[in-house]
Amino acid sequence: MPLPFDCRDGVLHVEDVALPAIAAAVGTPAYVYSTAALRTSARAFRAGLASVPRKQLAFAVKANPNLAVLKLLAAEGYGADIVSAGEMLHARAAGMPAESIVFSGVGKSRRELAAALDAGIGQFNLELEEEGVVLAAMAAARGLRAPAVLRVNPDVDAGTHAKISTGRKQNKFGVALDDAAAIYARLAGRDGLDLRGIAIHIGSQLSDLAPLEAAYARVGELVARLRAAEHTITHVDLGGGLGLSYRPGEQMPSPAAYGAMVARVTRGWDVTLLFEPGRFIAGDSGVLLTEVLWVKPGAVDPYVIVDAAMNDLARPALYDAFHDFVAVRPSGQRMTANIAGPVCESGDTFAMGREIDAVAAGDLAVFRTAGAYGATMASTYNCRALVPEVLVDGGRFAVVADRIAPEAMLAAQHIPHWMAEVEAAPRKAALRPATGRALGAAHRPRSRRSASSGRLGS
Ligand SMILES: *Cc1c(COP(=O)(O)O)cnc(C)c1O
């Protein structure tokens, strides 16, 4: 079977669609996802866990909340790991059943907890004791028992970038392992709460299974201690984090190796295991398609200025992340260059001194492995359009998220009425014989409300 991203007749394709066809139809920059690649990784992750008897798979929506992507993963039997009510909205709109939704995140608002309770989601992952107290009260008031697990912070160094490391004791996530048993005991008896286990998530882009194994082993000890204290533990959520190879030739743990480790460490736990993969499922299923605008001489190497920028793909600026850059019509020639976008920040640089396919102005190229934490982190910084997303399936493709043009963003902005009045006053005055009275009337606030907002604003 051909690879989902492959050169055919000298042109990079996504499945059976040549990327220049997408650039012509949709413009650049644009994210392009492969249905086949998404299915392949979703199935590979599940297959890796074949020896785990009772499991639930919840795609970490934050990695790629595109509706079509979620719908595809729902069809593969994935639920959702959400971190906001907005992500719940997306997961439900994609047809994911409420029971298959797990709500993680250190800052769930009361409004979000209420919305999730009312929707009947499958599990709340509590990040602190007070959250459990509040959730229990809210559920009891509704005559419900909220299914919940307690997230612990195992204090292990996941060996990944500091900004995507979540399981060290100084991180904001979970309750300290040492406090977990006492908090669990205080929450377990509450009306409105069906506290049923433990959750963990130590970080993302993990290239080594050892920290995960150490963290899971600590969870195993905690589960044993909780059971010794007569608590019923039926669910353990092992989080996400499995890394992906971003650099050509980079070695990463396979889902099979991950699954074998999980099976070994969790043997005898006798629980339903939850998994929350994000990056592994979506990362390698998408590219960011871009056009070279200019090739500009630099102090050392030339700058390849592309029309994608840090507002479209933030990972290099945020985490010094590496995204492979390849030409859509590679000539076979190579060049050493810096790759940068148009945004007015030096941080808007994708690579320095990198050997890449030789490109010239007008050429198309892609940043690979951009399907996770790509479009979802996009912004409109520099009043740039919000980048569109395209899904390919075999020989067909469709825009699955529109390009939001600056005109639409402008239409969502408003000039406060008092500024409009100030602006209008001289014009009005110019149209009529200028009198002090007319100007004075124009400056007077229209209502009490505008008068008080004027005070607030000063
Ligand atoms: C981000 C996140 C995930 C997904 O992490 P990946 O590295 O993308 O697999 C899973 N669970 C929680 C709680 C998260 O915050």
Tab-separated table of C-alpha atoms and ligand atoms in Angstrom:
chain	number	residue	atom	x	y	z
A	1	MET	CA	0.000	0.000	0.000
A	2	PRO	CA	1.386	3.457	-0.829
A	3	LEU	CA	2.292	5.709	2.103
A	4	PRO	CA	-0.229	8.451	2.911
A	5	PHE	CA	2.428	11.135	2.262
A	6	ASP	CA	4.559	10.132	-0.685
A	7	CYS	CA	6.106	11.464	-3.883
A	8	ARG	CA	4.557	10.197	-7.093
A	9	ASP	CA	5.915	11.292	-10.454
A	10	GLY	CA	8.033	13.821	-8.598
A	11	VAL	CA	5.101	15.458	-6.802
A	12	LEU	CA	4.259	15.077	-3.117
A	13	HIS	CA	0.812	13.538	-2.665
A	14	VAL	CA	-1.471	13.056	0.288
A	15	GLU	CA	-3.008	9.693	-0.533
A	16	ASP	CA	-4.063	10.086	-4.192
A	17	VAL	CA	-4.246	13.871	-4.215
A	18	ALA	CA	-1.320	15.929	-5.480
A	19	LEU	CA	-0.650	18.821	-3.101
A	20	PRO	CA	-0.532	21.461	-5.887
A	21	ALA	CA	-4.202	20.656	-6.556
A	22	ILE	CA	-5.050	21.506	-2.937
A	23	ALA	CA	-2.931	24.672	-3.035
A	24	ALA	CA	-4.751	25.755	-6.205
A	25	ALA	CA	-8.193	25.098	-4.734
A	26	VAL	CA	-7.726	26.244	-1.143
A	27	GLY	CA	-4.656	28.473	-1.168
A	28	THR	CA	-1.782	28.423	1.277
A	29	PRO	CA	-0.986	28.057	4.074
A	30	ALA	CA	-3.339	25.142	4.776
A	31	TYR	CA	-3.275	22.057	6.959
A	32	VAL	CA	-3.846	18.826	5.054
A	33	TYR	CA	-4.828	15.620	6.863
A	34	SER	CA	-4.909	12.054	5.588
A	35	THR	CA	-7.877	9.851	6.457
A	36	ALA	CA	-5.781	6.724	5.881
A	37	ALA	CA	-3.019	7.956	8.174
A	38	LEU	CA	-5.492	8.824	10.938
A	39	ARG	CA	-7.097	5.401	10.693
A	40	THR	CA	-3.731	3.659	10.610
A	41	SER	CA	-2.457	5.334	13.763
A	42	ALA	CA	-5.784	4.904	15.583
A	43	ARG	CA	-5.706	1.193	14.777
A	44	ALA	CA	-1.991	0.822	15.565
A	45	PHE	CA	-2.504	2.331	19.007
A	46	ARG	CA	-5.406	-0.009	19.706
A	47	ALA	CA	-3.518	-3.011	18.361
A	48	GLY	CA	-0.572	-2.209	20.629
A	49	LEU	CA	-2.900	-2.626	23.586
A	50	ALA	CA	-4.359	-5.918	22.372
A	51	SER	CA	-3.157	-7.732	25.501
A	52	VAL	CA	-4.897	-5.257	27.831
A	53	PRO	CA	-8.231	-6.924	28.631
A	54	ARG	CA	-10.462	-4.004	29.703
A	55	LYS	CA	-9.713	-0.627	28.149
A	56	GLN	CA	-11.236	2.595	26.860
A	57	LEU	CA	-9.562	4.867	24.355
A	58	ALA	CA	-10.179	8.599	24.603
A	59	PHE	CA	-8.557	10.804	21.982
A	60	ALA	CA	-7.034	13.930	23.538
A	61	VAL	CA	-9.150	16.473	21.673
A	62	LYS	CA	-6.714	19.286	22.344
A	63	ALA	CA	-4.281	17.688	19.882
A	64	ASN	CA	-6.740	18.166	17.013
A	65	PRO	CA	-10.333	19.237	17.636
A	66	ASN	CA	-11.324	19.346	13.980
A	67	LEU	CA	-14.853	17.993	13.670
A	68	ALA	CA	-14.110	15.700	10.729
A	69	VAL	CA	-11.041	14.293	12.485
A	70	LEU	CA	-13.098	13.613	15.615
A	71	LYS	CA	-15.858	11.995	13.579
A	72	LEU	CA	-13.337	9.686	11.967
A	73	LEU	CA	-11.899	8.729	15.350
A	74	ALA	CA	-15.376	8.209	16.790
A	75	ALA	CA	-15.950	5.684	14.022
A	76	GLU	CA	-12.731	3.966	15.165
A	77	GLY	CA	-14.248	3.554	18.616
A	78	TYR	CA	-12.467	6.449	20.304
A	79	GLY	CA	-14.076	8.615	22.909
A	80	ALA	CA	-12.660	11.963	23.922
A	81	ASP	CA	-10.371	13.346	26.574
A	82	ILE	CA	-11.469	16.963	26.911
A	83	VAL	CA	-10.076	19.919	28.832
A	84	SER	CA	-12.858	22.467	28.284
A	85	ALA	CA	-16.581	22.760	27.615
A	86	GLY	CA	-15.643	23.863	24.104
A	87	GLU	CA	-13.910	20.562	23.493
A	88	MET	CA	-16.971	18.748	24.852
A	89	LEU	CA	-19.061	20.636	22.314
A	90	HIS	CA	-16.751	19.489	19.530
A	91	ALA	CA	-16.668	15.862	20.707
A	92	ARG	CA	-20.451	15.692	20.997
A	93	ALA	CA	-20.940	17.400	17.639
A	94	ALA	CA	-18.714	14.704	16.141
A	95	GLY	CA	-21.060	12.071	17.505
A	96	MET	CA	-18.955	10.864	20.418
A	97	PRO	CA	-21.303	9.519	23.119
A	98	ALA	CA	-21.239	11.487	26.391
A	99	GLU	CA	-20.305	8.309	28.303
A	100	SER	CA	-17.106	8.074	26.251
A	101	ILE	CA	-15.940	11.529	27.342
A	102	VAL	CA	-13.356	12.093	30.080
A	103	PHE	CA	-12.933	15.616	31.480
A	104	SER	CA	-9.328	16.458	32.423
A	105	GLY	CA	-7.792	19.804	33.244
A	106	VAL	CA	-6.656	21.797	36.228
A	107	GLY	CA	-9.022	24.716	35.737
A	108	LYS	CA	-12.531	23.429	35.103
A	109	SER	CA	-14.963	26.234	35.881
A	110	ARG	CA	-18.166	25.579	37.811
A	111	ARG	CA	-20.083	26.358	34.658
A	112	GLU	CA	-18.073	23.716	32.771
A	113	LEU	CA	-18.565	21.145	35.528
A	114	ALA	CA	-22.311	21.790	35.392
A	115	ALA	CA	-22.422	21.450	31.606
A	116	ALA	CA	-20.494	18.173	31.769
A	117	LEU	CA	-22.739	16.813	34.544
A	118	ASP	CA	-25.850	17.742	32.598
A	119	ALA	CA	-24.436	16.090	29.488
A	120	GLY	CA	-23.746	12.901	31.457
A	121	ILE	CA	-20.079	12.510	30.567
A	122	GLY	CA	-18.283	9.298	31.482
A	123	GLN	CA	-15.637	10.522	33.906
A	124	PHE	CA	-14.292	13.560	35.707
A	125	ASN	CA	-10.552	13.549	36.389
A	126	LEU	CA	-10.234	15.562	39.598
A	127	GLU	CA	-7.150	17.724	39.900
A	128	LEU	CA	-7.589	18.921	43.488
A	129	GLU	CA	-9.660	18.070	46.566
A	130	GLU	CA	-11.811	21.207	46.401
A	131	GLU	CA	-12.858	20.355	42.858
A	132	GLY	CA	-14.154	17.015	44.151
A	133	VAL	CA	-16.069	18.739	46.953
A	134	VAL	CA	-17.706	21.183	44.539
A	135	LEU	CA	-18.473	18.531	41.916
A	136	ALA	CA	-19.997	16.238	44.551
A	137	ALA	CA	-22.291	19.026	45.776
A	138	MET	CA	-23.326	19.968	42.249
A	139	ALA	CA	-24.060	16.343	41.364
A	140	ALA	CA	-25.953	15.684	44.607
A	141	ALA	CA	-28.118	18.744	43.950
A	142	ARG	CA	-29.046	17.136	40.631
A	143	GLY	CA	-29.675	13.730	42.185
A	144	LEU	CA	-26.616	12.346	40.383
A	145	ARG	CA	-23.368	10.613	41.307
A	146	ALA	CA	-20.505	11.922	39.211
A	147	PRO	CA	-18.100	9.207	38.055
A	148	ALA	CA	-14.648	10.459	38.991
A	149	VAL	CA	-11.019	9.531	39.448
A	150	LEU	CA	-8.306	11.446	41.292
A	151	ARG	CA	-5.345	12.657	39.244
A	152	VAL	CA	-2.065	12.161	41.017
A	153	ASN	CA	1.237	13.812	40.297
A	154	PRO	CA	3.811	11.033	40.550
A	155	ASP	CA	6.822	13.380	40.556
A	156	VAL	CA	8.701	11.756	37.709
A	157	ASP	CA	10.716	13.579	35.091
A	158	ALA	CA	9.206	12.595	31.782
A	159	GLY	CA	12.389	13.616	29.979
A	160	THR	CA	10.527	15.857	27.549
A	161	HIS	CA	10.448	19.626	26.906
A	162	ALA	CA	9.780	21.532	30.169
A	163	LYS	CA	6.654	23.171	28.703
A	164	ILE	CA	4.994	19.830	27.952
A	165	SER	CA	6.130	18.064	31.105
A	166	THR	CA	3.251	17.650	33.581
A	167	GLY	CA	4.253	15.010	36.137
A	168	ARG	CA	6.908	16.713	38.262
A	169	LYS	CA	5.915	17.912	41.693
A	170	GLN	CA	6.423	21.581	40.812
A	171	ASN	CA	3.934	21.258	37.908
A	172	LYS	CA	0.378	22.472	38.407
A	173	PHE	CA	-1.271	19.122	37.667
A	174	GLY	CA	-2.776	16.516	39.999
A	175	VAL	CA	-2.422	16.007	43.753
A	176	ALA	CA	0.883	15.021	45.311
A	177	LEU	CA	1.322	11.277	45.511
A	178	ASP	CA	1.969	11.528	49.254
A	179	ASP	CA	-1.351	13.307	49.832
A	180	ALA	CA	-3.389	11.175	47.432
A	181	ALA	CA	-4.577	8.466	49.848
A	182	ALA	CA	-5.815	10.982	52.438
A	183	ILE	CA	-7.603	13.117	49.822
A	184	TYR	CA	-9.087	9.998	48.276
A	185	ALA	CA	-10.451	8.893	51.676
A	186	ARG	CA	-12.021	12.306	52.324
A	187	LEU	CA	-13.675	12.446	48.891
A	188	ALA	CA	-14.726	8.808	48.600
A	189	GLY	CA	-17.588	8.993	51.093
A	190	ARG	CA	-19.313	12.013	49.562
A	191	ASP	CA	-22.829	11.952	48.223
A	192	GLY	CA	-22.822	12.888	44.586
A	193	LEU	CA	-19.433	11.357	43.854
A	194	ASP	CA	-18.665	7.902	42.510
A	195	LEU	CA	-14.913	8.008	43.120
A	196	ARG	CA	-13.610	4.933	41.367
A	197	GLY	CA	-9.906	5.226	40.686
A	198	ILE	CA	-6.791	7.142	39.796
A	199	ALA	CA	-5.563	9.136	36.791
A	200	ILE	CA	-2.119	10.147	35.675
A	201	HIS	CA	-0.578	12.019	32.730
A	202	ILE	CA	3.092	12.905	32.998
A	203	GLY	CA	3.725	14.778	29.774
A	204	SER	CA	3.760	14.739	26.015
A	205	GLN	CA	6.171	13.656	23.288
A	206	LEU	CA	7.733	11.026	25.564
A	207	SER	CA	10.601	9.356	23.752
A	208	ASP	CA	11.374	6.868	26.492
A	209	LEU	CA	9.037	4.406	28.203
A	210	ALA	CA	11.046	4.324	31.459
A	211	PRO	CA	9.477	7.444	33.078
A	212	LEU	CA	5.999	6.204	32.118
A	213	GLU	CA	6.762	2.813	33.599
A	214	ALA	CA	8.047	4.399	36.813
A	215	ALA	CA	4.917	6.554	37.062
A	216	TYR	CA	2.569	3.628	36.378
A	217	ALA	CA	4.374	1.541	39.022
A	218	ARG	CA	3.737	4.300	41.573
A	219	VAL	CA	0.065	4.296	40.607
A	220	GLY	CA	0.031	0.517	41.123
A	221	GLU	CA	1.363	0.946	44.671
A	222	LEU	CA	-1.242	3.637	45.378
A	223	VAL	CA	-4.046	1.410	44.085
A	224	ALA	CA	-2.874	-1.374	46.398
A	225	ARG	CA	-2.798	1.033	49.358
A	226	LEU	CA	-6.272	2.349	48.561
A	227	ARG	CA	-7.657	-1.158	48.305
A	228	ALA	CA	-6.028	-2.069	51.603
A	229	ALA	CA	-8.025	0.853	53.026
A	230	GLU	CA	-11.225	-0.751	51.662
A	231	HIS	CA	-11.688	1.580	48.679
A	232	THR	CA	-13.154	0.085	45.523
A	233	ILE	CA	-10.887	0.853	42.567
A	234	THR	CA	-12.318	-0.041	39.175
A	235	HIS	CA	-10.697	2.484	36.815
A	236	VAL	CA	-7.172	3.745	36.204
A	237	ASP	CA	-6.530	6.395	33.567
A	238	LEU	CA	-2.971	6.142	32.245
A	239	GLY	CA	-3.110	9.386	30.233
A	240	GLY	CA	-1.366	10.021	26.947
A	241	GLY	CA	2.104	11.118	26.022
A	242	LEU	CA	3.453	8.539	23.585
A	243	GLY	CA	6.014	10.326	21.436
A	244	LEU	CA	6.272	10.592	17.672
A	245	SER	CA	9.251	10.680	15.385
A	246	TYR	CA	9.524	14.227	13.991
A	247	ARG	CA	13.055	13.963	12.617
A	248	PRO	CA	13.886	11.546	9.836
A	249	GLY	CA	15.353	8.396	11.382
A	250	GLU	CA	14.409	9.323	14.965
A	251	GLN	CA	13.524	6.237	17.024
A	252	MET	CA	10.391	6.308	19.176
A	253	PRO	CA	8.690	3.618	21.250
A	254	SER	CA	6.123	1.740	19.176
A	255	PRO	CA	2.553	1.233	20.366
A	256	ALA	CA	3.430	-2.460	20.654
A	257	ALA	CA	6.352	-1.719	22.992
A	258	TYR	CA	4.151	0.673	24.948
A	259	GLY	CA	1.373	-1.928	25.152
A	260	ALA	CA	3.777	-4.624	26.324
A	261	MET	CA	5.057	-2.314	29.076
A	262	VAL	CA	1.506	-1.447	30.127
A	263	ALA	CA	0.481	-5.105	30.220
A	264	ARG	CA	3.523	-5.980	32.327
A	265	VAL	CA	3.158	-3.150	34.851
A	266	THR	CA	-0.621	-3.377	35.233
A	267	ARG	CA	-0.839	-7.171	35.466
A	268	GLY	CA	-3.203	-8.067	38.304
A	269	TRP	CA	-4.613	-4.533	38.727
A	270	ASP	CA	-8.040	-5.823	37.705
A	271	VAL	CA	-9.341	-2.446	36.518
A	272	THR	CA	-10.562	-0.836	33.319
A	273	LEU	CA	-7.616	1.071	31.889
A	274	LEU	CA	-8.169	4.375	30.095
A	275	PHE	CA	-5.784	5.792	27.541
A	276	GLU	CA	-5.704	9.360	26.256
A	277	PRO	CA	-3.456	9.452	23.191
A	278	GLY	CA	-3.403	12.698	21.225
A	279	ARG	CA	-0.161	13.371	19.425
A	280	PHE	CA	0.397	9.728	18.476
A	281	ILE	CA	-2.949	9.550	16.678
A	282	ALA	CA	-2.993	12.875	14.865
A	283	GLY	CA	0.588	14.104	14.593
A	284	ASP	CA	1.793	12.100	11.651
A	285	SER	CA	-1.562	12.380	9.887
A	286	GLY	CA	-1.166	15.969	8.782
A	287	VAL	CA	1.137	18.443	7.066
A	288	LEU	CA	1.136	22.219	6.841
A	289	LEU	CA	1.229	23.190	3.174
A	290	THR	CA	2.997	26.456	2.442
A	291	GLU	CA	4.403	28.499	-0.421
A	292	VAL	CA	7.876	29.983	-0.560
A	293	LEU	CA	7.498	33.759	-0.861
A	294	TRP	CA	11.119	34.810	-1.066
A	295	VAL	CA	14.606	33.473	-0.724
A	296	LYS	CA	16.571	36.214	0.971
A	297	PRO	CA	20.317	36.361	1.526
A	298	GLY	CA	21.301	36.017	5.198
A	299	ALA	CA	24.434	36.659	7.233
A	300	VAL	CA	25.356	32.991	7.123
A	301	ASP	CA	22.647	31.027	5.303
A	302	PRO	CA	19.845	32.347	3.124
A	303	TYR	CA	16.380	32.809	4.609
A	304	VAL	CA	13.584	30.862	2.975
A	305	ILE	CA	10.554	33.026	3.770
A	306	VAL	CA	7.369	30.954	3.590
A	307	ASP	CA	3.743	32.091	3.795
A	308	ALA	CA	3.100	29.973	6.913
A	309	ALA	CA	4.114	31.541	10.199
A	310	MET	CA	4.239	31.001	13.944
A	311	ASN	CA	0.566	31.952	14.155
A	312	ASP	CA	-0.260	28.931	11.946
A	313	LEU	CA	2.194	26.460	13.516
A	314	ALA	CA	3.320	27.581	16.953
A	315	ARG	CA	5.324	24.561	18.079
A	316	PRO	CA	8.751	25.677	16.864
A	317	ALA	CA	8.354	29.089	18.550
A	318	LEU	CA	6.805	27.583	21.709
A	319	TYR	CA	8.884	24.458	22.241
A	320	ASP	CA	11.779	24.720	19.804
A	321	ALA	CA	10.030	21.872	18.016
A	322	PHE	CA	11.451	20.359	14.841
A	323	HIS	CA	9.193	19.930	11.795
A	324	ASP	CA	10.697	18.339	8.735
A	325	PHE	CA	10.438	20.680	5.726
A	326	VAL	CA	10.166	19.087	2.284
A	327	ALA	CA	9.507	20.464	-1.168
A	328	VAL	CA	6.322	19.410	-2.947
A	329	ARG	CA	8.313	19.036	-6.198
A	330	PRO	CA	11.806	18.141	-4.964
A	331	SER	CA	14.448	18.711	-7.629
A	332	GLY	CA	17.002	16.504	-5.925
A	333	GLN	CA	19.159	19.561	-5.192
A	334	ARG	CA	19.751	20.508	-1.556
A	335	MET	CA	20.490	23.786	0.159
A	336	THR	CA	21.329	24.936	3.675
A	337	ALA	CA	18.919	27.598	4.825
A	338	ASN	CA	16.970	29.223	7.606
A	339	ILE	CA	13.207	28.886	7.299
A	340	ALA	CA	11.048	31.723	8.586
A	341	GLY	CA	7.528	33.102	8.306
A	342	PRO	CA	6.254	36.633	7.688
A	343	VAL	CA	5.343	37.465	11.326
A	344	CYS	CA	7.264	40.354	12.815
A	345	GLU	CA	9.097	38.418	15.505
A	346	SER	CA	12.456	36.723	15.290
A	347	GLY	CA	10.778	33.785	17.063
A	348	ASP	CA	8.844	33.231	13.835
A	349	THR	CA	11.628	30.992	12.612
A	350	PHE	CA	11.026	27.317	11.854
A	351	ALA	CA	14.650	26.276	11.404
A	352	MET	CA	18.169	27.706	11.342
A	353	GLY	CA	21.009	26.365	9.254
A	354	ARG	CA	19.069	23.323	8.143
A	355	GLU	CA	19.799	21.229	5.076
A	356	ILE	CA	16.578	21.100	3.052
A	357	ASP	CA	15.316	20.508	-0.473
A	358	ALA	CA	16.437	23.415	-2.624
A	359	VAL	CA	13.465	25.762	-3.087
A	360	ALA	CA	12.827	29.031	-4.883
A	361	ALA	CA	10.116	31.685	-4.660
A	362	GLY	CA	6.777	30.283	-5.770
A	363	ASP	CA	7.599	26.681	-4.800
A	364	LEU	CA	5.278	24.695	-2.566
A	365	ALA	CA	6.586	22.845	0.477
A	366	VAL	CA	5.229	21.200	3.605
A	367	PHE	CA	6.059	21.036	7.264
A	368	ARG	CA	5.565	17.421	8.154
A	369	THR	CA	4.089	15.842	11.306
A	370	ALA	CA	1.850	18.848	11.840
A	371	GLY	CA	-1.461	17.069	12.503
A	372	ALA	CA	-1.282	17.431	16.302
A	373	TYR	CA	-0.987	20.729	18.188
A	374	GLY	CA	-0.932	22.480	14.821
A	375	ALA	CA	-4.142	24.099	13.572
A	376	THR	CA	-5.625	24.025	17.048
A	377	MET	CA	-2.926	26.383	18.343
A	378	ALA	CA	-3.264	28.754	15.394
A	379	SER	CA	-4.015	32.398	16.033
A	380	THR	CA	-4.615	35.501	13.958
A	381	TYR	CA	-1.505	37.311	15.193
A	382	ASN	CA	-0.416	40.074	12.816
A	383	CYS	CA	-4.057	40.118	11.566
A	384	ARG	CA	-3.352	37.051	9.498
A	385	ALA	CA	-6.161	34.738	8.401
A	386	LEU	CA	-6.937	31.734	10.587
A	387	VAL	CA	-5.401	28.820	8.711
A	388	PRO	CA	-7.836	26.413	6.945
A	389	GLU	CA	-7.844	22.610	7.230
A	390	VAL	CA	-8.352	20.061	4.462
A	391	LEU	CA	-9.091	16.341	4.751
A	392	VAL	CA	-8.032	13.921	2.025
A	393	ASP	CA	-9.660	10.529	1.550
A	394	GLY	CA	-8.242	8.554	-1.356
A	395	GLY	CA	-8.608	10.710	-4.455
A	396	ARG	CA	-10.953	13.291	-2.930
A	397	PHE	CA	-10.473	16.181	-0.579
A	398	ALA	CA	-12.637	18.670	1.261
A	399	VAL	CA	-12.116	21.817	3.294
A	400	VAL	CA	-12.966	20.764	6.860
A	401	ALA	CA	-12.236	24.140	8.462
A	402	ASP	CA	-12.580	27.400	6.579
A	403	ARG	CA	-9.911	29.999	6.290
A	404	ILE	CA	-11.216	32.788	8.536
A	405	ALA	CA	-10.278	35.939	6.670
A	406	PRO	CA	-9.252	39.218	8.316
A	407	GLU	CA	-12.532	40.689	7.046
A	408	ALA	CA	-14.472	38.253	9.269
A	409	MET	CA	-12.303	39.126	12.253
A	410	LEU	CA	-12.797	42.817	11.550
A	411	ALA	CA	-16.553	42.280	11.426
A	412	ALA	CA	-16.402	40.786	14.939
A	413	GLN	CA	-14.765	43.921	16.343
A	414	HIS	CA	-16.641	46.985	17.518
A	415	ILE	CA	-15.968	50.623	18.118
A	416	PRO	CA	-17.547	51.641	21.456
A	417	HIS	CA	-20.460	53.992	20.959
A	418	TRP	CA	-18.729	56.835	22.817
A	419	MET	CA	-15.832	56.730	20.396
A	420	ALA	CA	-18.268	56.694	17.494
A	421	GLU	CA	-19.953	59.776	18.939
A	422	VAL	CA	-16.722	61.663	19.396
A	423	GLU	CA	-15.844	60.771	15.866
A	424	ALA	CA	-19.281	61.794	14.570
A	425	ALA	CA	-19.532	65.084	16.388
A	426	PRO	CA	-17.306	67.286	14.259
A	427	ARG	CA	-18.871	65.903	11.093
A	428	LYS	CA	-22.371	66.664	12.357
A	429	ALA	CA	-21.162	70.088	13.330
A	430	ALA	CA	-19.718	70.636	9.905
A	431	LEU	CA	-23.013	69.762	8.225
A	432	ARG	CA	-25.027	72.197	10.310
A	433	PRO	CA	-24.200	75.720	11.364
A	434	ALA	CA	-21.712	75.108	14.189
A	435	THR	CA	-23.277	75.925	17.545
A	436	GLY	CA	-21.982	75.144	20.992
A	437	ARG	CA	-25.317	73.464	21.798
A	438	ALA	CA	-25.118	70.891	19.020
A	439	LEU	CA	-21.606	69.837	19.982
A	440	GLY	CA	-22.509	69.673	23.643
A	441	ALA	CA	-25.439	67.362	22.907
A	442	ALA	CA	-23.266	65.042	20.881
A	443	HIS	CA	-20.798	64.661	23.753
A	444	ARG	CA	-23.400	63.838	26.388
A	445	PRO	CA	-23.578	60.102	27.214
A	446	ARG	CA	-26.726	58.512	25.851
A	447	SER	CA	-27.767	56.580	28.951
A	448	ARG	CA	-26.842	55.801	32.533
A	449	ARG	CA	-25.247	52.616	31.330
A	450	SER	CA	-22.884	54.364	29.003
A	451	ALA	CA	-22.130	56.888	31.727
A	452	SER	CA	-21.098	54.136	34.167
A	453	SER	CA	-19.116	52.233	31.572
A	454	GLY	CA	-17.348	55.508	30.920
A	455	ARG	CA	-16.344	55.653	34.568
A	456	LEU	CA	-15.211	52.030	34.568
A	457	GLY	CA	-13.108	52.646	31.560
A	458	SER	CA	-11.334	55.674	32.993
B	1	LIG	C1	-2.440	16.669	26.515
B	1	LIG	C2	-3.007	15.547	27.275
B	1	LIG	C3	-3.075	14.268	26.716
B	1	LIG	C4	-2.532	13.942	25.346
B	1	LIG	O1	-1.146	13.959	25.313
B	1	LIG	P1	-0.390	13.453	23.986
B	1	LIG	O2	1.031	13.679	24.293
B	1	LIG	O3	-0.877	14.270	22.877
B	1	LIG	O4	-0.710	12.014	23.826
B	1	LIG	C5	-3.673	13.268	27.450
B	1	LIG	N1	-4.172	13.499	28.691
B	1	LIG	C6	-4.110	14.714	29.275
B	1	LIG	C7	-4.673	14.889	30.625
B	1	LIG	C8	-3.529	15.769	28.592
B	1	LIG	O5	-3.455	16.970	29.174
